Structures are given as C-alpha cells and as structure tokens.
Amino acid sequence: MNEKKMRQNKLQITIIFIVILLITYLSAAITNFNFLDSVLTIPEAIGWMVSNLMITSETLDRMPSIMDKLLETVFMSIAATTFAAVISLFLALLGSQTTKVNNFFSVLARFIASFSRNIPVVAWSLILLISFGQNSMTGFLALFVGTLGFLTRAFIESIDEANQSSVEALTATGATYFHIVNKAVIPQSLPQMLSWILFMVETNIRSATLVGILTGTGIGAMFDLYYKSMNYQVVALITITIVVTVILIELLSNQIRRVIL
Amino acid sequence: MSLLQVEGLGKYYNQQTKVLKDINFEVESGEFISIIGPSGAGKSSLLRCINRMVDISEGHVVFDGEDVGSMKKSELRRLRTNIGMIFQHYNLVPRLTVIENVLHGRFGYKSTLQGVLGRFTEDEKEKAFELLGKLGIADHAYKRCDQLSGGQQQRVGICRALIQEPKLILCDEPIASLDPNSSKIIMDYLRKITNEMGITCLVNLHQVDVAKEYADRIIGLNKGEIVFDGPSNMLYEDRIESIYGIQKRELITV
Ligand SMILES: Nc1ncnc2c1ncn2[C@@H]1O[C@H](COP(=O)(O)OP(=O)(O)OP(=O)(O)O)[C@@H](O)[C@H]1O
Ligand SMILES: [Mg+2]
C-alpha cells in the first residue's frame, strides 16, 4: 500500500517534470528565444561591461550629487511607506474579521486593498503620470498606493492571526471597541506590523529607482539621464550605490526586527 | 427571585439546524452548576446566549430581573460587567504582562477615554494584586503571559473575571487543555469562588466525574435539549447514558 503510493508519487513528479520541460520548450519556440545563441552572447556582454562600466576618478566627482538624489529617494520611500502604514492600519482594522465594525466597511476595505495591490507599481506610476505629470508627487503616490494594498492585507492577517480569542474575552468583560483595539489588538500585533513596514521600506527603496525612471524623480531620474547620454561609468556608480544602500537598509531593518520581535 | 432565568430559549446559527431547543432552567444565587453533554450538544452556545456573545433566536434569558435579549448596547455592557467569562484557551493577550491582563477586566466600568489612556485607580491595582495573591501567582505579575504555563494562564483568566466583581461566572471548558494536576487546582479555585465569595458559577465540562465531584447540580444537554437537570448525586449511570448516548459509555470510563 505504502510502496504503491510512493511509486505513484514518483510517477507524478516525473510527469510534472516533463510537462515543465515541454512548456519551457514551447515558450522558447513561440518567443523565438534561442537558448544557445543567448549563452554565446554572455562573454561578449561581460567584455562590454568591463570596458564600459569602469569607474574612474572623474566619475567619483559626481558622488555628492548622486548621494543627494539617493537620500531623496530613500526618504521618499520611507515617507510613502509610513503614510501608507497609517492608512493601512485603519483599513486593516475595518477589514479584519476580528475587529470589523460591520460587513459593508469590511468588504470595502478589502476591495480597496486588493485593487491597489493587484496593479503593479509600474502601472501605477504610468497612470499617475498622466494626471500628475512628472514630479516627485507622482513617484510618492505610486509607491504609496502599492504599499497601501500590500500592508492592509498583511495587517489584516496579523490581526486575525493573533487576536480572535482575546477580542472575544474582552468583549465579554464589557470593554468597548476602542478599549479592545488600543489595549489588546494593537499591542499584540504591533511587532508583526512593524516588521511588515520595514519589509515594505526595503521593497520601496528598490522600486523607487524604477518608479523614479518613469516619473523623473530621485535616483531613478539621474540613472535615466546618464543612461540616455551614454555615460555608462556614472550609470555603474549609481547602480553600485543603490545596491550598497539596499543592503545597508536590509541589515539595519534585520537588526531592528531582532530587537522588537 | 432567582439570579438567572432561561425560558424557552432557542438558538440557531442558520435556518436548517437548531442548536438549542426550548431550554428552560433557573439558577439561584450561589449555585455551582455544571453543564455536560457530548461535543456539539450546544454547551458553548448556551453560555454565549447568557451574556449575549451570540444573539438569542427564541425565548428569554432574564438576568437579575432584566431581559438580556432586548438589551441595547450600553445595557449590554453593564450586563457583561456583571458576568465573568473563562475560556478553554484562556484568551489572554499573550504579549502583555499578567497584571495588564488582569486589569483588562475593569474596562467594562470605564469610559472609552479612560480605558484607552489606561487609567486605573490605586484601588483597582491593589485589588488586582490581591487577586493574584489569592490565586497564588503574585510572583508572576510582571511576566508576559506567554511565559506562563497553561494552569497559570487560566488562573490569570480567573483573576480577570473576578476583578469585574461579577455575580455570575461562565466557564467554557476551563480545564479541557490542562493536565489532571492543574485541572484539580483550577476546579478547586472555582469551587472556592462560589463557596467564599458567593459568586454563582456555570461550568461547561466534558468530564462527568469532575462534574459530579465539584458541582451541586448538573444540567445534561444532548442535541440542544436538556435531558437531565438535578443534583449531582442523582446523576446515575442510566442518566449518563441518556446524555451521551449508549455507545459513548466506554469512552467516558476510560
Ligand atoms: N458561530 C457559529 N456559527 C455556526 N454554527 C455554529 C457556531 N457556533 C457553533 N455552531 C454549531 O452549533 C452546534 C453546537 O455548538 P457548541 O459549540 O455550542 O457545542 P458544544 O456543546 O460547546 O460542543 P463542544 O463540546 O465541541 O465544545 C455545533 O453543531 C456547531 O457546529
Ligand atoms: Mg464548546
């Protein structure tokens, strides 16, 4: 019986594997993607990178202005995330099964969350670009909207996971809604929520570069500028500073997480 | 007049199944009553109708002379301050300290602002420590609740109910997640609450022997109907069979 089941499992895995291979082959054929050709271009590409992306002392002169833009981008990401976090908290309290006020607001909050989450941040940038034009407000809003949806959903899960039983108990003591939310739900879920906020700050600093290219703000705009003027040394320098910043922020938030959880 | 009267109580969560059917009983002040019955009989639903954690579908629950079913929001709050509740899974806020969890029992007496600001009087704090002392967990007052054992957490739950100064305490399977030793400690405390403070207790249990040992009176539920209501010492073997169904007999004695 057991052996039969194991053999069945093996068969299943083999079939799945073959199907994946088939799909890969088909997609490559349909999109004219030739694996061998692309592999052959790799050495050439690396050669190009080495010769064109060298950072010289001349490019280092641009460091102050790069740092300036980088800081602007980091702060924009943090601001967009914290603003979104505040609104998300309210939406999550309304949307959660444990703390909802009524079904109408619960559905509405969930709808807003899934609407803003399911449109990629790039699409948001382009949509907002039409109405707000190329300025930092557009970049901020694009990050804000995407974050709002994600954090609302994450907060709803944190609340539902941690609080059902204590909310029931406090309701039974005659506590009011605000007592329960302030003195039980938020203290219990706050570390989890902060952790999500930190995660979103990291993500947003990464996407801020892309959003910046589209909306002409921050480090993204600078990247775009030098890229288009074919000054690839500076492009390389910008890329490296972004990578270093993201890594630093990640280390920092891991540290914070360790303290609060 | 009796503390609690349940008259023709019916409960359904959806139209198809009636969870409680025509439940009638009265509870005098100072009684210690155990409700027993198989899983799904409606024990939890019955307790939750008494403090209106779920809505009453039919009939009346009268507590201290007032009809629970027709209460508005503010009246309901006042009702709930008079009725403590103890849960199988303790239902504390795990990240908060023991003393904070105990003081949560005072929220029913506070305005929203007082509660949100966490204003507790010296009297209330003193009372909280006194209760923790009585339940033998004063040493843990500043520990986080998730660092306590199950039995200790349940004692925090009892303190939270007692600080409400209730007339009635509803216990929904208070010992179902505890080992025999901790179970005995908790049941002893509950019995003491009734004996020494005169607080009425309604305790859902699924151990018949525990019910017979501690309760003055036992109410047996089966499929939403009362099939036994009488003094514990009148609960003979044949009545247990009628509560649980004959096939359950072996399960109970194991
Ligand atoms: N919130 C709810 N919504 C719908 N049905 C419910 C709800 N709560 C309980 N029920 C149903 O009502 C019936 C009685 O449940 P109840 O929890 O009162 O029984 P119980 O005697 O406490 O059982 P147990 O010993 O398993 O705790 C069950 O069939 C259950 O499925
Ligand atoms: Mg139950």
XYZ file of C-alpha atoms and ligand atoms in Angstrom:
547
model
C 0.000 0.000 0.000
C 2.689 2.443 1.098
C 5.074 1.375 -1.611
C 2.340 1.743 -4.196
C 1.706 5.277 -3.007
C 5.395 6.117 -3.192
C 5.619 4.806 -6.733
C 2.570 6.857 -7.621
C 4.283 9.934 -6.200
C 7.398 9.271 -8.244
C 5.328 8.937 -11.373
C 3.574 12.204 -10.631
C 6.850 14.038 -10.149
C 8.194 12.663 -13.432
C 5.087 13.748 -15.288
C 5.227 17.245 -13.779
C 8.889 17.485 -14.742
C 8.178 16.506 -18.353
C 5.304 18.989 -18.542
C 7.565 21.802 -17.291
C 10.199 20.887 -19.874
C 7.580 20.913 -22.597
C 6.232 24.285 -21.529
C 9.747 25.743 -21.441
C 10.483 24.410 -24.895
C 7.179 25.699 -26.267
C 7.576 29.176 -24.781
C 11.085 29.423 -26.169
C 9.853 28.379 -29.590
C 6.930 30.793 -29.540
C 9.022 33.773 -28.407
C 11.966 32.919 -30.697
C 14.187 32.711 -27.667
C 17.224 30.706 -28.615
C 18.995 29.397 -25.588
C 22.289 28.593 -27.331
C 22.538 31.977 -29.003
C 21.895 33.822 -25.746
C 24.537 31.812 -23.915
C 27.011 32.659 -26.665
C 26.423 36.401 -26.183
C 27.336 36.252 -22.483
C 31.147 36.515 -22.854
C 30.701 39.438 -25.215
C 28.365 41.189 -22.795
C 30.770 40.737 -19.911
C 33.542 42.168 -22.051
C 31.400 45.209 -22.774
C 30.565 45.691 -19.117
C 34.191 45.528 -18.061
C 35.299 48.085 -20.640
C 32.346 50.480 -20.311
C 31.305 50.282 -16.689
C 34.730 51.068 -15.233
C 34.514 53.652 -12.513
C 37.170 56.338 -12.912
C 38.140 59.115 -10.502
C 36.375 61.529 -12.800
C 33.051 59.785 -12.251
C 33.639 59.817 -8.498
C 33.314 63.589 -8.659
C 29.596 63.062 -9.193
C 29.300 61.200 -5.908
C 27.887 64.156 -3.888
C 25.041 64.755 -6.312
C 24.364 61.033 -6.501
C 24.204 60.823 -2.706
C 21.873 63.766 -2.712
C 19.447 62.080 -5.076
C 19.838 58.776 -3.302
C 18.866 60.337 0.014
C 15.882 61.964 -1.613
C 14.811 58.546 -2.886
C 15.322 56.835 0.460
C 13.308 59.480 2.270
C 10.565 59.353 -0.304
C 10.305 55.585 0.151
C 10.205 55.907 3.916
C 7.608 58.671 3.774
C 5.421 56.769 1.317
C 5.657 53.637 3.452
C 4.860 55.303 6.776
C 1.958 57.292 5.328
C 0.586 54.145 3.760
C 1.108 52.250 7.024
C -1.098 54.657 8.980
C -3.947 54.415 6.474
C -3.448 50.651 6.160
C -3.861 50.245 9.901
C -7.337 51.789 9.714
C -8.272 49.806 6.637
C -6.984 46.617 8.249
C -8.984 47.193 11.434
C -12.098 47.665 9.301
C -11.272 44.749 7.027
C -10.280 42.164 9.637
C -12.841 39.550 10.652
C -11.925 40.068 14.308
C -12.130 43.851 14.503
C -14.539 44.785 11.709
C -17.213 47.351 12.509
C -19.666 45.956 10.007
C -19.670 43.854 6.864
C -20.012 46.780 4.469
C -16.813 48.502 5.597
C -15.033 45.173 5.824
C -15.741 44.375 2.187
C -14.938 47.941 1.147
C -11.568 47.922 2.932
C -10.645 44.572 1.421
C -11.687 45.804 -2.001
C -9.540 48.939 -1.772
C -6.630 46.804 -0.623
C -6.859 44.250 -3.391
C -7.462 46.922 -6.032
C -4.330 48.837 -5.120
C -2.276 45.690 -4.636
C -3.147 43.962 -7.859
C -1.993 46.796 -10.096
C 1.818 46.707 -10.311
C 3.694 49.728 -9.072
C 4.986 50.404 -12.608
C 1.429 50.631 -13.900
C 0.504 52.943 -11.031
C 3.426 55.199 -11.946
C 2.291 55.433 -15.543
C -1.350 56.015 -14.609
C -0.463 58.712 -12.087
C 1.988 60.244 -14.537
C -0.888 61.144 -16.816
C -2.792 63.001 -14.116
C 0.022 64.464 -12.004
C 2.803 64.940 -14.540
C 6.496 64.353 -13.970
C 7.143 65.386 -10.387
C 8.049 63.867 -7.078
C 4.390 63.753 -6.006
C 3.744 61.174 -8.704
C 6.575 58.977 -7.501
C 5.426 59.300 -3.928
C 1.836 58.435 -4.802
C 2.819 55.438 -6.911
C 4.774 53.934 -4.012
C 2.069 54.944 -1.549
C -0.752 53.239 -3.422
C 1.126 49.993 -3.959
C 2.228 49.881 -0.336
C -1.269 50.612 0.928
C -2.687 47.476 -0.624
C 0.115 45.235 0.477
C 0.276 46.479 4.065
C -3.501 46.389 4.522
C -3.538 42.761 3.564
C -0.525 41.923 5.751
C -2.015 43.799 8.712
C -5.363 42.048 8.347
C -3.580 38.735 8.563
C -1.519 39.818 11.582
C -4.658 40.976 13.374
C -6.744 37.910 12.598
C -3.968 35.526 13.486
C -3.147 36.979 16.877
C -6.301 38.360 18.389
C -9.503 36.409 17.881
C -9.513 34.864 21.313
C -8.573 37.919 23.344
C -11.076 40.094 21.472
C -13.770 37.610 22.417
C -12.697 37.655 26.053
C -12.563 41.437 26.282
C -15.933 41.828 24.590
C -17.286 39.518 27.269
C -15.951 41.802 30.034
C -17.937 44.742 28.637
C -14.944 46.542 27.101
C -15.691 48.967 24.261
C -14.383 48.647 20.709
C -11.686 51.261 21.264
C -10.540 49.646 24.516
C -10.122 46.370 22.716
C -8.323 47.777 19.691
C -6.000 50.012 21.680
C -5.194 47.811 24.618
C -5.268 44.336 23.129
C -5.177 44.197 19.347
C -2.533 46.843 18.682
C -0.100 45.882 21.464
C -0.360 42.267 20.365
C 0.137 42.848 16.633
C 2.456 45.849 16.615
C 5.787 43.993 16.353
C 4.460 41.938 13.469
C 3.198 45.088 11.775
C 6.484 46.944 12.253
C 8.234 44.029 10.676
C 5.992 44.321 7.617
C 6.600 48.066 7.462
C 10.361 47.513 7.453
C 9.980 44.949 4.711
C 7.979 47.456 2.685
C 10.600 50.187 3.220
C 13.225 47.847 1.745
C 10.994 46.906 -1.169
C 10.103 50.516 -1.841
C 13.713 51.685 -1.947
C 14.245 49.075 -4.610
C 11.154 50.015 -6.601
C 11.781 53.728 -6.084
C 14.599 53.512 -8.622
C 12.287 52.110 -11.247
C 9.465 54.471 -10.329
C 11.994 57.309 -10.476
C 12.992 56.413 -14.031
C 9.333 56.591 -15.061
C 8.336 59.667 -13.094
C 11.588 61.591 -13.358
C 12.358 61.782 -9.667
C 15.218 60.896 -7.382
C 17.982 58.485 -8.179
C 15.942 56.866 -10.947
C 15.802 60.085 -12.930
C 19.547 60.512 -12.572
C 20.122 56.959 -13.735
C 17.914 57.608 -16.736
C 19.741 60.855 -17.557
C 23.225 59.356 -17.645
C 21.966 56.225 -19.334
C 20.474 58.210 -22.171
C 23.616 60.359 -22.514
C 25.595 57.103 -22.669
C 27.782 57.987 -19.711
C 27.951 54.392 -18.550
C 30.635 54.907 -15.901
C 28.256 57.074 -13.897
C 25.447 54.603 -14.501
C 27.649 51.917 -12.979
C 28.455 54.101 -9.989
C 24.772 54.848 -9.414
C 23.901 51.163 -9.608
C 26.568 50.272 -7.074
C 25.456 52.957 -4.618
C 21.856 51.721 -4.903
C 22.918 48.135 -4.242
C 25.012 49.165 -1.246
C 22.193 51.279 0.154
C 19.642 48.495 -0.202
C 21.979 46.055 1.533
C 22.630 48.519 4.350
C 18.920 49.172 4.848
C 18.273 45.443 4.892
C 20.933 44.874 7.547
C 19.553 47.728 9.594
C 15.993 46.519 9.459
C 17.050 42.988 10.345
C 18.696 44.473 13.394
C 15.562 46.385 14.345
C 13.471 43.285 13.796
C 15.615 41.270 16.153
C 15.026 43.832 18.880
C 11.258 44.183 18.533
C 10.173 40.606 17.894
C -36.159 35.974 42.741
C -33.546 33.807 41.097
C -30.374 35.273 39.560
C -30.879 33.766 36.126
C -33.964 32.502 34.365
C -33.820 30.842 30.987
C -37.269 30.492 29.406
C -37.951 28.684 26.174
C -34.514 29.579 24.824
C -33.875 28.567 21.216
C -30.763 29.217 19.159
C -29.951 28.683 15.513
C -26.971 29.965 13.551
C -28.705 29.081 10.281
C -32.219 28.029 9.361
C -31.509 24.316 8.899
C -30.116 23.336 12.296
C -31.420 24.361 15.657
C -28.529 24.282 18.107
C -30.667 24.860 21.206
C -34.332 23.925 21.570
C -36.728 25.157 24.238
C -34.225 25.382 27.084
C -35.746 26.112 30.493
C -33.966 26.402 33.819
C -33.387 28.740 36.721
C -30.226 29.463 38.641
C -30.225 30.675 42.223
C -27.526 32.952 43.508
C -24.605 30.971 44.950
C -25.163 27.778 42.969
C -22.328 25.853 41.348
C -23.723 24.195 38.253
C -22.016 22.044 35.678
C -23.312 21.641 32.142
C -22.315 18.397 30.475
C -23.049 16.820 27.133
C -21.409 15.395 24.027
C -19.498 17.542 21.585
C -21.827 19.720 19.554
C -24.649 19.473 22.080
C -24.762 23.261 22.365
C -22.992 23.843 25.683
C -20.856 26.740 24.438
C -23.797 28.256 22.596
C -25.883 28.147 25.770
C -23.260 30.050 27.777
C -22.852 32.604 24.991
C -26.584 33.289 24.911
C -26.486 34.184 28.600
C -24.044 37.095 28.106
C -25.288 37.681 24.541
C -21.960 36.966 22.861
C -24.312 35.403 20.326
C -27.844 36.621 19.643
C -30.797 34.846 21.168
C -33.088 33.415 18.495
C -36.119 32.474 20.594
C -37.345 32.753 24.150
C -35.903 34.741 27.010
C -32.851 34.955 29.209
C -33.534 37.027 32.308
C -30.511 38.030 34.389
C -31.075 39.812 37.677
C -34.598 40.694 36.595
C -33.655 42.145 33.219
C -34.339 40.654 29.809
C -30.984 40.043 28.143
C -32.391 39.566 24.642
C -33.812 43.071 24.349
C -30.824 44.952 25.775
C -29.297 47.857 23.875
C -25.577 48.398 23.546
C -24.951 50.292 26.785
C -27.186 47.979 28.795
C -25.340 45.048 27.292
C -22.016 46.462 28.518
C -23.428 46.781 32.018
C -24.753 43.215 31.856
C -21.348 41.902 30.818
C -19.539 43.614 33.685
C -21.749 41.515 35.947
C -20.902 38.269 34.185
C -17.324 36.998 34.058
C -16.221 34.504 31.428
C -13.440 31.913 31.466
C -12.297 30.092 28.349
C -10.676 26.820 27.396
C -7.737 28.616 25.787
C -7.551 31.335 28.475
C -7.940 34.077 25.805
C -5.349 36.414 27.306
C -3.276 38.924 25.356
C -0.038 36.888 25.225
C 2.460 39.718 24.777
C 1.127 41.738 27.701
C 2.004 41.205 31.329
C -0.107 39.286 33.807
C -1.119 42.419 35.697
C -2.157 44.216 32.496
C -4.302 41.264 31.520
C -5.970 41.207 34.913
C -6.734 44.932 34.750
C -8.417 44.394 31.373
C -11.300 43.054 33.452
C -12.039 46.633 34.576
C -12.686 48.020 31.080
C -16.393 47.378 31.452
C -16.534 50.094 34.113
C -14.556 52.689 32.139
C -15.427 55.293 29.582
C -13.692 54.865 26.255
C -11.193 57.619 27.019
C -10.279 56.342 30.495
C -9.748 52.893 29.101
C -7.709 53.998 26.103
C -5.441 56.079 28.336
C -5.111 53.095 30.636
C -6.217 54.964 33.733
C -6.643 52.541 36.586
C -7.193 53.668 40.160
C -4.922 52.628 43.021
C -7.814 50.604 44.402
C -8.082 48.674 41.183
C -4.371 47.915 41.091
C -4.381 46.864 44.725
C -7.346 44.613 44.069
C -5.548 43.080 41.075
C -2.510 42.195 43.198
C -4.720 40.877 45.953
C -6.447 38.552 43.490
C -3.143 37.387 42.012
C -2.039 36.609 45.569
C -5.221 34.665 46.249
C -4.685 32.581 43.113
C -1.022 32.027 44.014
C 0.554 33.790 41.039
C 1.568 37.145 42.556
C 5.217 36.358 41.773
C 4.445 36.382 38.066
C 2.648 39.749 37.993
C 5.177 41.403 35.684
C 5.851 38.425 33.446
C 4.471 38.235 29.948
C 1.522 35.866 29.818
C 3.055 33.715 27.092
C 5.802 32.742 29.518
C 3.332 31.094 31.896
C 2.151 27.508 31.965
C -1.407 26.668 30.941
C -2.595 26.311 34.505
C -1.050 29.651 35.467
C -2.609 31.357 32.452
C -6.009 30.012 33.405
C -5.532 31.495 36.875
C -4.825 34.860 35.238
C -8.088 34.353 33.330
C -9.892 33.742 36.622
C -8.366 36.921 38.120
C -9.511 38.904 35.090
C -13.049 37.598 35.600
C -13.016 38.206 39.366
C -11.810 41.803 39.152
C -15.036 42.539 37.273
C -16.791 41.824 40.592
C -19.312 39.655 38.762
C -22.413 37.992 40.129
C -22.059 35.088 37.745
C -19.075 33.412 36.108
C -19.446 31.391 32.910
C -16.686 28.842 32.323
C -16.445 27.207 28.906
C -14.427 24.020 29.403
C -11.910 25.697 31.735
C -9.808 22.563 32.184
C -10.012 20.957 28.752
C -6.431 21.956 27.844
C -4.865 21.180 31.213
C -3.205 18.170 32.798
C -5.007 16.449 35.702
C -2.956 18.226 38.342
C -3.563 21.749 37.023
C -7.187 20.806 36.359
C -7.677 19.993 40.011
C -6.110 23.305 41.063
C -8.394 25.274 38.732
C -11.541 23.404 39.769
C -10.656 23.883 43.438
C -10.312 27.620 42.881
C -13.621 27.817 41.010
C -15.357 25.967 43.811
C -13.746 28.340 46.315
C -15.064 31.337 44.409
C -18.602 30.107 44.901
C -18.126 28.998 48.483
C -16.223 32.020 49.787
C -17.342 34.901 47.601
C -20.830 33.651 46.851
C -20.346 34.059 43.103
C -22.505 31.759 41.019
C -20.635 29.506 38.587
C -21.879 27.816 35.412
C -19.174 25.442 34.211
C -19.166 23.536 30.911
C -17.299 20.289 31.349
C -16.767 17.177 29.372
C -15.540 15.044 32.272
C -18.546 13.565 34.045
C -16.535 12.527 37.085
C -15.218 16.066 37.586
C -18.722 17.473 37.240
C -20.065 15.017 39.821
C -17.230 15.798 42.206
C -17.487 19.593 42.153
C -20.958 20.652 41.107
C -24.049 20.851 43.304
C -26.255 20.490 40.308
C -25.753 19.137 36.816
C -27.528 20.042 33.605
C -27.174 17.455 30.843
C -27.545 18.576 27.244
C -27.995 16.408 24.201
C -28.628 17.719 20.695
C -29.677 21.082 22.050
C -32.158 19.788 24.608
C -31.971 19.424 28.365
C -32.120 15.697 29.143
C -31.100 15.941 32.795
C -31.349 18.660 35.410
C -30.826 17.769 39.032
C -28.475 17.361 41.962
C -25.137 15.765 41.120
C -25.741 12.749 43.294
C -28.877 11.918 41.288
C -26.878 11.502 38.097
C -26.908 7.737 37.869
C -25.326 5.598 35.214
C -28.533 5.339 33.149
C -28.910 9.108 33.044
C -25.321 9.498 31.854
C -26.190 7.093 29.072
C -29.164 9.187 28.070
C -26.968 12.299 27.924
C -24.129 10.826 25.942
C -25.897 8.005 24.111
C -25.156 4.419 24.971
C -22.242 3.989 22.607
C -20.308 6.692 24.470
C -20.262 4.721 27.703
C -16.879 3.101 27.183
C -15.303 6.387 26.166
C -16.242 8.076 29.406
C -14.962 5.427 31.762
C -11.572 5.115 30.038
N -20.639 30.625 15.217
C -21.257 29.539 14.741
N -21.777 29.513 13.503
C -22.426 28.426 13.035
N -22.593 27.306 13.720
C -22.111 27.233 14.961
C -21.404 28.352 15.542
N -21.024 28.006 16.797
C -21.459 26.745 16.969
N -22.103 26.272 15.895
C -22.726 24.943 15.770
O -23.604 24.763 16.833
C -23.546 23.445 17.343
C -23.314 23.468 18.839
O -22.030 24.033 19.070
P -21.470 24.327 20.508
O -20.114 24.889 20.326
O -22.453 25.125 21.266
O -21.394 22.868 21.120
P -20.603 22.368 22.382
O -21.556 21.556 23.151
O -19.957 23.506 23.061
O -19.519 21.429 21.729
P -18.018 21.149 22.202
O -18.094 20.202 23.333
O -17.408 20.521 20.983
O -17.420 22.454 22.544
C -22.472 22.730 16.568
O -23.093 21.909 15.621
C -21.715 23.835 15.890
O -21.287 23.400 14.627
Mg -17.909 24.148 23.331
